[in-house]
PDB file of C-alpha atoms in Angstrom:
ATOM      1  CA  UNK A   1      -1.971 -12.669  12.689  1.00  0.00           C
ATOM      2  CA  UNK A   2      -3.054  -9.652  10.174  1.00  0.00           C
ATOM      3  CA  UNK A   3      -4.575 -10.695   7.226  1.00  0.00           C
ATOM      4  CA  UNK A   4      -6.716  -9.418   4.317  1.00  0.00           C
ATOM      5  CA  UNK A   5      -7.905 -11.398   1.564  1.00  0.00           C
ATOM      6  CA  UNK A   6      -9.529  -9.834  -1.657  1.00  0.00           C
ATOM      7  CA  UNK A   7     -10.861 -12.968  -3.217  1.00  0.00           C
ATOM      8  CA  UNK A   8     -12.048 -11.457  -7.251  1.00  0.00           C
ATOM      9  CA  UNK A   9      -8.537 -11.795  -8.853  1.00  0.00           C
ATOM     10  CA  UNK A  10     -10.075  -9.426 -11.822  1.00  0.00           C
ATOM     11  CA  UNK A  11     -13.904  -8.030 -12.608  1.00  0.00           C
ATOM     12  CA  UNK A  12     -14.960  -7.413 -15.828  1.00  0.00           C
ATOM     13  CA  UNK A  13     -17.597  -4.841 -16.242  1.00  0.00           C
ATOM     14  CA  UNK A  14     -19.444  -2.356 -18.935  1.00  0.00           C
ATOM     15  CA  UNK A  15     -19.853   1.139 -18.471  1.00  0.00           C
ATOM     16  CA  UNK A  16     -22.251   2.282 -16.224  1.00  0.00           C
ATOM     17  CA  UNK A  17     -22.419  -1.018 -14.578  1.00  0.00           C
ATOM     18  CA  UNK A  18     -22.257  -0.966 -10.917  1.00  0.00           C
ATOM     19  CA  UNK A  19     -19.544  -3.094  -9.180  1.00  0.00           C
ATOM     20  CA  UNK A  20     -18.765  -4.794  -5.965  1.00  0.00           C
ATOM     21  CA  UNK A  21     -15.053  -5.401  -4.659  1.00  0.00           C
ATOM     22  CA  UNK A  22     -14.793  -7.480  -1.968  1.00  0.00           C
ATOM     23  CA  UNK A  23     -12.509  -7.457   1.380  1.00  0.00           C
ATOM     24  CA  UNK A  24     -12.432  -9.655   4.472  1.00  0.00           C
ATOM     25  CA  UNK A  25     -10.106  -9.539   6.884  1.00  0.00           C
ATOM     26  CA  UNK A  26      -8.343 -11.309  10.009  1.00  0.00           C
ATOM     27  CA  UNK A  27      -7.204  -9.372  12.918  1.00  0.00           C
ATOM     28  CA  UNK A  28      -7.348 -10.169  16.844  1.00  0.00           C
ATOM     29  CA  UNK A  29      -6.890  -6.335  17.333  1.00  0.00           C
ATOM     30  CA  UNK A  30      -9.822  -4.260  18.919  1.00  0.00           C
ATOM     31  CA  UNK A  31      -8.562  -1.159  17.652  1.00  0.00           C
ATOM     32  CA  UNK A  32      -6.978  -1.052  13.579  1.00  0.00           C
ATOM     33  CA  UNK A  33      -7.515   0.607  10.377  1.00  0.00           C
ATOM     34  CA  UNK A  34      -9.312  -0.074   7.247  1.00  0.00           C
ATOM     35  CA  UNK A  35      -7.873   1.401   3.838  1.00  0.00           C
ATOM     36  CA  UNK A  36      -8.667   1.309   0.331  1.00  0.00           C
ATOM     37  CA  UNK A  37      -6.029   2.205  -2.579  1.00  0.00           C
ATOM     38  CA  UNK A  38      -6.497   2.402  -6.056  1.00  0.00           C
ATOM     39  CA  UNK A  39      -3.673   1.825  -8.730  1.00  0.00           C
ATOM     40  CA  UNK A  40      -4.424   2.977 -12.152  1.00  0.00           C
ATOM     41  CA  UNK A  41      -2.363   1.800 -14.804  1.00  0.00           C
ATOM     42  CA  UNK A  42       0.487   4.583 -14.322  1.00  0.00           C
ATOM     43  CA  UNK A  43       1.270   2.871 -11.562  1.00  0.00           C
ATOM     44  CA  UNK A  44       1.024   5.359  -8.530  1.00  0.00           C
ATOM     45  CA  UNK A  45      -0.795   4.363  -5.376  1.00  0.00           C
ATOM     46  CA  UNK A  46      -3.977   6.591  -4.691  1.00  0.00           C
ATOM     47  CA  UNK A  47      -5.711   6.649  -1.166  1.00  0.00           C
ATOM     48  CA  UNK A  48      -9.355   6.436  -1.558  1.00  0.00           C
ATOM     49  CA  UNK A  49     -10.494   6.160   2.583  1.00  0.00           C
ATOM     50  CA  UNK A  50      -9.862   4.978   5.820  1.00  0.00           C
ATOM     51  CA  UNK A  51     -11.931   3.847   8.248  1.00  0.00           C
ATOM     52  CA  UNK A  52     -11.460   3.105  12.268  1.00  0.00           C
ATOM     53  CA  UNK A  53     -12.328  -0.474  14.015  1.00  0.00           C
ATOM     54  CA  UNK A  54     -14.966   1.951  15.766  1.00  0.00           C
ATOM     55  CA  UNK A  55     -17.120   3.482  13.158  1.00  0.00           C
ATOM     56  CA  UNK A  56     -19.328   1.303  11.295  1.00  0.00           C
ATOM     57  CA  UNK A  57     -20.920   3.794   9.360  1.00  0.00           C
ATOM     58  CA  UNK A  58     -21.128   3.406   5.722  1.00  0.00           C
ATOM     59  CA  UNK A  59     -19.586   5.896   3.824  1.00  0.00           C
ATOM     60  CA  UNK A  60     -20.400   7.694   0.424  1.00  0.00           C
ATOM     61  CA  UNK A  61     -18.325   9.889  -1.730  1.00  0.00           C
ATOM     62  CA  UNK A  62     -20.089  10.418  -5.137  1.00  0.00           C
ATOM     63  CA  UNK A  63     -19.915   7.268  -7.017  1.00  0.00           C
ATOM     64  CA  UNK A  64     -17.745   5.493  -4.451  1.00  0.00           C
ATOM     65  CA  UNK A  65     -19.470   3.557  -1.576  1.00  0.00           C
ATOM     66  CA  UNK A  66     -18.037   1.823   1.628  1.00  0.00           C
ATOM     67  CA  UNK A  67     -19.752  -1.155   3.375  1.00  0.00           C
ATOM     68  CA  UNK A  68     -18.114  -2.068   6.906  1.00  0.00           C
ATOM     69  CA  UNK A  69     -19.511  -5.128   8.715  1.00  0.00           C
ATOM     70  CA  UNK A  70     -17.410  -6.068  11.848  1.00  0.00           C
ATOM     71  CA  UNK A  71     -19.652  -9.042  12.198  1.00  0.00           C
ATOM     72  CA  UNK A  72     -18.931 -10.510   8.906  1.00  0.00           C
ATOM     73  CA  UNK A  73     -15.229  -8.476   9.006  1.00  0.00           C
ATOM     74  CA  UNK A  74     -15.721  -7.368   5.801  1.00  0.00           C
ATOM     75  CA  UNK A  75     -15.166  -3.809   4.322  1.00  0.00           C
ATOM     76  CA  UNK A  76     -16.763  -3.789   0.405  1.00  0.00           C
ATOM     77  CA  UNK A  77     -15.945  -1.048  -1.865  1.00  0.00           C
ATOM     78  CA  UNK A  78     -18.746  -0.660  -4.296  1.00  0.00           C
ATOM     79  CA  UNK A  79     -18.526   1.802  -7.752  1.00  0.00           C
ATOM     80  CA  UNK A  80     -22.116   2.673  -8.634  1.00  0.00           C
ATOM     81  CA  UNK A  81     -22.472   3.954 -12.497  1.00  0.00           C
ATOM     82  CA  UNK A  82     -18.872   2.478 -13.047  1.00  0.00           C
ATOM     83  CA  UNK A  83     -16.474   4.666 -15.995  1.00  0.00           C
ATOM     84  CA  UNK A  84     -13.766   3.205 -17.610  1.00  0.00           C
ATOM     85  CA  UNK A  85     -11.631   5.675 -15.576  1.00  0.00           C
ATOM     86  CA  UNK A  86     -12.252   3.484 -13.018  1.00  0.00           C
ATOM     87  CA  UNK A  87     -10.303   0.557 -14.570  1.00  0.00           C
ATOM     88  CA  UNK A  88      -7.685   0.025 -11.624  1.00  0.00           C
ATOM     89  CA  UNK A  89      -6.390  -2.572  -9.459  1.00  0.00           C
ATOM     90  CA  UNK A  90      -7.665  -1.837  -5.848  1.00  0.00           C
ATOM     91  CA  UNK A  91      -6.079  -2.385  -2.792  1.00  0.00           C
ATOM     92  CA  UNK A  92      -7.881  -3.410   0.595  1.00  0.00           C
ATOM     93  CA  UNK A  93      -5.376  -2.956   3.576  1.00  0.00           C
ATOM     94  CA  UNK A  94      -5.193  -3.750   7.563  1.00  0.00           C
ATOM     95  CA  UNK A  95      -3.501  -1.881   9.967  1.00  0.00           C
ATOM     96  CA  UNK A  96      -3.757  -2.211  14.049  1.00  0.00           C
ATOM     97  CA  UNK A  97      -1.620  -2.464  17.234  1.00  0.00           C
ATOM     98  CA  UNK A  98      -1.065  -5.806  16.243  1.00  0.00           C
ATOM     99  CA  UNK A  99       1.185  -4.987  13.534  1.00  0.00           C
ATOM    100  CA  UNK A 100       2.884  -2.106  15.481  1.00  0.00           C
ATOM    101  CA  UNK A 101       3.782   1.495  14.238  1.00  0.00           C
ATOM    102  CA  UNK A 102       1.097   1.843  11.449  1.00  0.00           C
ATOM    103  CA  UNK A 103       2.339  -1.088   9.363  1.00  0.00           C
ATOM    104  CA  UNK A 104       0.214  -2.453   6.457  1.00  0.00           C
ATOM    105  CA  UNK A 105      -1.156  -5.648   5.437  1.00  0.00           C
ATOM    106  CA  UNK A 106      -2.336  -5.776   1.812  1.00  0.00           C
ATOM    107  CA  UNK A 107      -4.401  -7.463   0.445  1.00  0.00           C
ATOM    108  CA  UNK A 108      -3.479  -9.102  -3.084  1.00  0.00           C
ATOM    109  CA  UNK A 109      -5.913  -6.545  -4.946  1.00  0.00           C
ATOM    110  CA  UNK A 110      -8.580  -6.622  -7.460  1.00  0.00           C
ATOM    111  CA  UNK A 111      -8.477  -5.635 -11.120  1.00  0.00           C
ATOM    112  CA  UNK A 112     -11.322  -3.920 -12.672  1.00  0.00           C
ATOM    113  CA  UNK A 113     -11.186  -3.769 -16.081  1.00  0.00           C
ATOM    114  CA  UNK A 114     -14.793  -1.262 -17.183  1.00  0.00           C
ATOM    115  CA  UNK A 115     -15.073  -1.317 -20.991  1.00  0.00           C
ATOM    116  CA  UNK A 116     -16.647   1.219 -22.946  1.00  0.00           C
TER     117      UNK A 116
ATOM    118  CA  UNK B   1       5.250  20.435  -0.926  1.00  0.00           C
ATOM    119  CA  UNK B   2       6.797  17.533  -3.404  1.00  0.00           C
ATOM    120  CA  UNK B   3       5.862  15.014  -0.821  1.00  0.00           C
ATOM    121  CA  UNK B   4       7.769  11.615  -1.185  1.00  0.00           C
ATOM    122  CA  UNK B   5       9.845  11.383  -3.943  1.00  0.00           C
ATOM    123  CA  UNK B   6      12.062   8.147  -5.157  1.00  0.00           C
ATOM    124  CA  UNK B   7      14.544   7.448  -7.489  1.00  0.00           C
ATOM    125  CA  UNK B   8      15.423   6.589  -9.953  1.00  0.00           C
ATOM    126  CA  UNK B   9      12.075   5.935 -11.726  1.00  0.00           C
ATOM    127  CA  UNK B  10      13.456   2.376 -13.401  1.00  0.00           C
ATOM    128  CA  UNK B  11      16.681   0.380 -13.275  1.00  0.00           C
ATOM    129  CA  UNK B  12      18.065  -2.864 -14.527  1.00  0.00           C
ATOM    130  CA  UNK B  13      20.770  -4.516 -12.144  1.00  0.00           C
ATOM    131  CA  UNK B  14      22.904  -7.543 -13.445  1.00  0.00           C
ATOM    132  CA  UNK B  15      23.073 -10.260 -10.731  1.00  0.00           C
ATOM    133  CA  UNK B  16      25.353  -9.821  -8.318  1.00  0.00           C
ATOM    134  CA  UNK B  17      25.434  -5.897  -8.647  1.00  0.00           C
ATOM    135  CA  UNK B  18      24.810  -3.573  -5.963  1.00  0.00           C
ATOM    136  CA  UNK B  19      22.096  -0.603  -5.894  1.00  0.00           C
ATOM    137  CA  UNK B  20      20.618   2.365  -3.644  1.00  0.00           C
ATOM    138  CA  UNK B  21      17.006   3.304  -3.915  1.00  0.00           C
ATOM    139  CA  UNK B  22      16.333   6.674  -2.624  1.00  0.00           C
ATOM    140  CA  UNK B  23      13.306   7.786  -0.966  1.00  0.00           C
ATOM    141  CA  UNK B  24      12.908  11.408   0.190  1.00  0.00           C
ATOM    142  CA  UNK B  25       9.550  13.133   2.307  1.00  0.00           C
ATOM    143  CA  UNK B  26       9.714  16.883   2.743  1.00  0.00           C
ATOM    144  CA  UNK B  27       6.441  16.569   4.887  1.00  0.00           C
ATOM    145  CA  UNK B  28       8.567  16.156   8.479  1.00  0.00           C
ATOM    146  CA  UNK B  29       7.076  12.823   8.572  1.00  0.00           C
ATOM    147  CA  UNK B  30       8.705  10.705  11.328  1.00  0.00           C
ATOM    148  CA  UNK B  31       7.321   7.267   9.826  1.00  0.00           C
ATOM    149  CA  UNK B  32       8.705   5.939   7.037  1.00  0.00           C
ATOM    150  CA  UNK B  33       8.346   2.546   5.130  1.00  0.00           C
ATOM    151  CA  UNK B  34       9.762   0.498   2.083  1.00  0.00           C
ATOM    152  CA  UNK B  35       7.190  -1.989   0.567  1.00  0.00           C
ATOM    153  CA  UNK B  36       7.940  -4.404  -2.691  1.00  0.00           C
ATOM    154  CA  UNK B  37       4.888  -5.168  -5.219  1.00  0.00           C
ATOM    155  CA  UNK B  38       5.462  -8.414  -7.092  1.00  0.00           C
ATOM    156  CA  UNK B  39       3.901  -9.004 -10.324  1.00  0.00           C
ATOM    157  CA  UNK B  40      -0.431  -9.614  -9.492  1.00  0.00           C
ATOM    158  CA  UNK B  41       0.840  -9.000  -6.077  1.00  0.00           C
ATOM    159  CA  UNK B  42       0.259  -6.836  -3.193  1.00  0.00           C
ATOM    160  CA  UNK B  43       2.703  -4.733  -1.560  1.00  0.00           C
ATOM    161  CA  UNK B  44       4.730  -6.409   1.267  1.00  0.00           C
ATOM    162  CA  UNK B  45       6.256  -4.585   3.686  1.00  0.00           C
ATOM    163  CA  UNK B  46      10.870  -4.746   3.674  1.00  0.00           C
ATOM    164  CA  UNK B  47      11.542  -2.246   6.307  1.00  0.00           C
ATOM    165  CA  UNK B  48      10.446   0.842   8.018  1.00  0.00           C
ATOM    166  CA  UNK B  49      11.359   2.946  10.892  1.00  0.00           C
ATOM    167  CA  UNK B  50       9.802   5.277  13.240  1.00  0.00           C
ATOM    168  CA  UNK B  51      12.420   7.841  13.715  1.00  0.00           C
ATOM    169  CA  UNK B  52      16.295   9.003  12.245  1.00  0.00           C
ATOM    170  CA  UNK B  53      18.045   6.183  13.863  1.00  0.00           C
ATOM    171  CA  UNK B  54      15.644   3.463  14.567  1.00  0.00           C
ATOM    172  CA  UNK B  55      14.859   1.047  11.672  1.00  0.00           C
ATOM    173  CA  UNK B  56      13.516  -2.399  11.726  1.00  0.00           C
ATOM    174  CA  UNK B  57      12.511  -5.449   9.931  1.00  0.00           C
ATOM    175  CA  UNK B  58       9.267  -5.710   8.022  1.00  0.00           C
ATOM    176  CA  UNK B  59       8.003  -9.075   6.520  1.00  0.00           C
ATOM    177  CA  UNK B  60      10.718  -9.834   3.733  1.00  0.00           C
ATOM    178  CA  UNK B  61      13.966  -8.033   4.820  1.00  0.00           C
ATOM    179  CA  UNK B  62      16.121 -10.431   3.152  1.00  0.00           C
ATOM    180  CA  UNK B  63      18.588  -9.478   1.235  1.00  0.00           C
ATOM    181  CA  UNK B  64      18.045  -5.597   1.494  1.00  0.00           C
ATOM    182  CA  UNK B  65      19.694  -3.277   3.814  1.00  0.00           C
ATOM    183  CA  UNK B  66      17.950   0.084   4.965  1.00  0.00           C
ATOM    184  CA  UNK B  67      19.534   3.250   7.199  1.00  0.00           C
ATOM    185  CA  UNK B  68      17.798   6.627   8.548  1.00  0.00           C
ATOM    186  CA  UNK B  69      20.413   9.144   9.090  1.00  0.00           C
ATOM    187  CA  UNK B  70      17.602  12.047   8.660  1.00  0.00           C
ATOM    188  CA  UNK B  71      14.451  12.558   8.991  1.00  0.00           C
ATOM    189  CA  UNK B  72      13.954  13.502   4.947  1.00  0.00           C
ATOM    190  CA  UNK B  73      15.486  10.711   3.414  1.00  0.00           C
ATOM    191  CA  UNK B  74      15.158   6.555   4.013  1.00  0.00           C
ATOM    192  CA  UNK B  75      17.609   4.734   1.299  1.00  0.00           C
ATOM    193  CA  UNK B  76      17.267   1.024   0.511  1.00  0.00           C
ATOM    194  CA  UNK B  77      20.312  -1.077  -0.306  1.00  0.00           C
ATOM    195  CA  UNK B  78      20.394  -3.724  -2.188  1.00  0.00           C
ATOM    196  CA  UNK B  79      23.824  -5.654  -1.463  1.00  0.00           C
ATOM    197  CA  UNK B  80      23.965  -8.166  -4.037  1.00  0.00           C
ATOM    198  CA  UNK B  81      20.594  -8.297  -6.960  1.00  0.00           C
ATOM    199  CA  UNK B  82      19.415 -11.323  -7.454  1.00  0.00           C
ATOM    200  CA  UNK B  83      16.270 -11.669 -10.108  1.00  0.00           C
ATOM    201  CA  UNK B  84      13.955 -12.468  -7.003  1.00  0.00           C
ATOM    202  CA  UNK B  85      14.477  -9.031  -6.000  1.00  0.00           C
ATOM    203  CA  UNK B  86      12.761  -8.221  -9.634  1.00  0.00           C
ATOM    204  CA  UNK B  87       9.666  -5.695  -8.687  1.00  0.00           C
ATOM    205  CA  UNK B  88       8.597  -2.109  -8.332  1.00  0.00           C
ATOM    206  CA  UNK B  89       9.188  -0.609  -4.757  1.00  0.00           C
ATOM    207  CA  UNK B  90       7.356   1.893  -3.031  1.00  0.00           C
ATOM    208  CA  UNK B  91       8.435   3.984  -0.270  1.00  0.00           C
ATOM    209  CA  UNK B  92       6.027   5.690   2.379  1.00  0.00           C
ATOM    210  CA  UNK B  93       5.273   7.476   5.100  1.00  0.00           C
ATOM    211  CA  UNK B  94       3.472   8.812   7.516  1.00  0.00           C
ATOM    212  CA  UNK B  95       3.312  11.968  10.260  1.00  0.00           C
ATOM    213  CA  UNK B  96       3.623   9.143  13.401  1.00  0.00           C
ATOM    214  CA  UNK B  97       1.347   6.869  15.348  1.00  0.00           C
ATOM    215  CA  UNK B  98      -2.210   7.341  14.710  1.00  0.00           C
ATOM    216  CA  UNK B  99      -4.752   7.041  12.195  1.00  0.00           C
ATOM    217  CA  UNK B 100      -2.973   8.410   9.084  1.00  0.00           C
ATOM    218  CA  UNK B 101      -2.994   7.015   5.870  1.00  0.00           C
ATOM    219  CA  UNK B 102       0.484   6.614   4.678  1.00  0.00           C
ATOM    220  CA  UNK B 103       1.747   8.427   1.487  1.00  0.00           C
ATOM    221  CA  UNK B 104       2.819   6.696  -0.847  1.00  0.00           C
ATOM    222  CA  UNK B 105       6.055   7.479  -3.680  1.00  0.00           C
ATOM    223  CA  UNK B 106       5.782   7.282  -7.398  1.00  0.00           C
ATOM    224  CA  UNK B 107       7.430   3.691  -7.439  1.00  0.00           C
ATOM    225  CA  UNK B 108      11.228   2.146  -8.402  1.00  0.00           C
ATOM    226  CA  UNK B 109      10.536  -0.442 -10.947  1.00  0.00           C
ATOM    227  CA  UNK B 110      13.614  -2.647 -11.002  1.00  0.00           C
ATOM    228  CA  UNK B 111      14.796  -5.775 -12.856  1.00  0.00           C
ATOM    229  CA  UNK B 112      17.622  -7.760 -12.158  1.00  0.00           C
ATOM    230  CA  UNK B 113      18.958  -9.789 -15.220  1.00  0.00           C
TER     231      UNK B 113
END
């Protein structure tokens, strides 16, 4: 079975503050897909990055930082000099040949509240 | 490109009443999906298909209907509302099999009453 679990219901943080969400996920799959989403208040779903079962590179784009451990099967999002635009609920989500035809698994998010 | 669009934007169903949610891609995507975001929830998966034509079952089909006469558009039926169906519904899609992240519609909020 396909699961992702995104244990911090909510974070609380002050600007500038750098921030750690976590995700750990289940899969028996050899091949699937890593995502992150971000939902801002207005409600919209924005794609922040993907990432293959085969590339366990970390990844950096500006203040946003991805940590991918297949040992641990973990991929952690971390904000570094965290904004209050930032304030969000985030999204990690699973997709592989186990759940057929791209499907996702979501996790149940993570709410980051950044106050000014 | 407009990419996916839904509507309407909100609606409040009594019980019992019936409802279409419209989703439309003008991206030629042949992937499409309906998901359902509870309150503190994450988005679970209703129905999706691969193709005008082919649809099938996601994790909580129940009580919603789905058809894909065209490529463009994927509707989402709800027969009769009940307030469990209460949530915001997001439609998606994607070019086909592969490593694409899926788009993702504005959102239906709905509340049945």
């Amino acid at each position: 079975a396909q699961k992702v679990t995104q244990a911090q219901t909510e974070i609380s943080v002050v600007e500038k503050e750098d921030v750690t969400l976590d995700c750990v996920y289940e899969t028996r799959d050899t091949t699937y897909y890593l995502f992150w989403y971000k939902q801002p208040p207005s409600g919209e779903l924005v794609f922040l990055i993907r990432r293959n079962s085969f590339d366990e590179q970390n990844e950096i784009s500006g203040r946003y930082s991805w940590n991918f451990q297949k040992s641990t099967s973990s991929f952690n999002f971390t904000i570094t000099a965290s904004q209050v635009v930032d304030s969000a609920v985030y999204f990690c989500a699973l997709s592989g040949s186990g759940t057929g035809f791209q499907k996702l698994v979501f996790g149940t998010g993570t709410r980051l509240l950044v106050s000014p | 490109n407009a990419g996916v669009t839904q509507t309407p934007k909100f609606r409040i169903l009594k019980i019992g009443q019936s409802m279409t949610l419209q989703c439309t891609q003008d991206m030629n995507h042949n992937y499409m999906y309906w998901y359902r975001q509870d309150p503190g929830m994450g988005l679970k998966l209703i129905y999706y298909s691969v193709g005008a034509g082919i649809t099938d079952k996601g994790e909580v089909p129940n009580g919603y209907n789905v058809s894909r006469s065209t490529t463009e558009d994927f509707p989402l039926r709800l027969e009769l509302a009940a307030p469990s169906q209460t949530s915001v519904y997001f439609c998606a899609s994607i070019p086909g099999q592969g490593a694409y992240e899926q788009y993702f519609g504005p959102g239906t909020r709905l509340t049945v009453t």
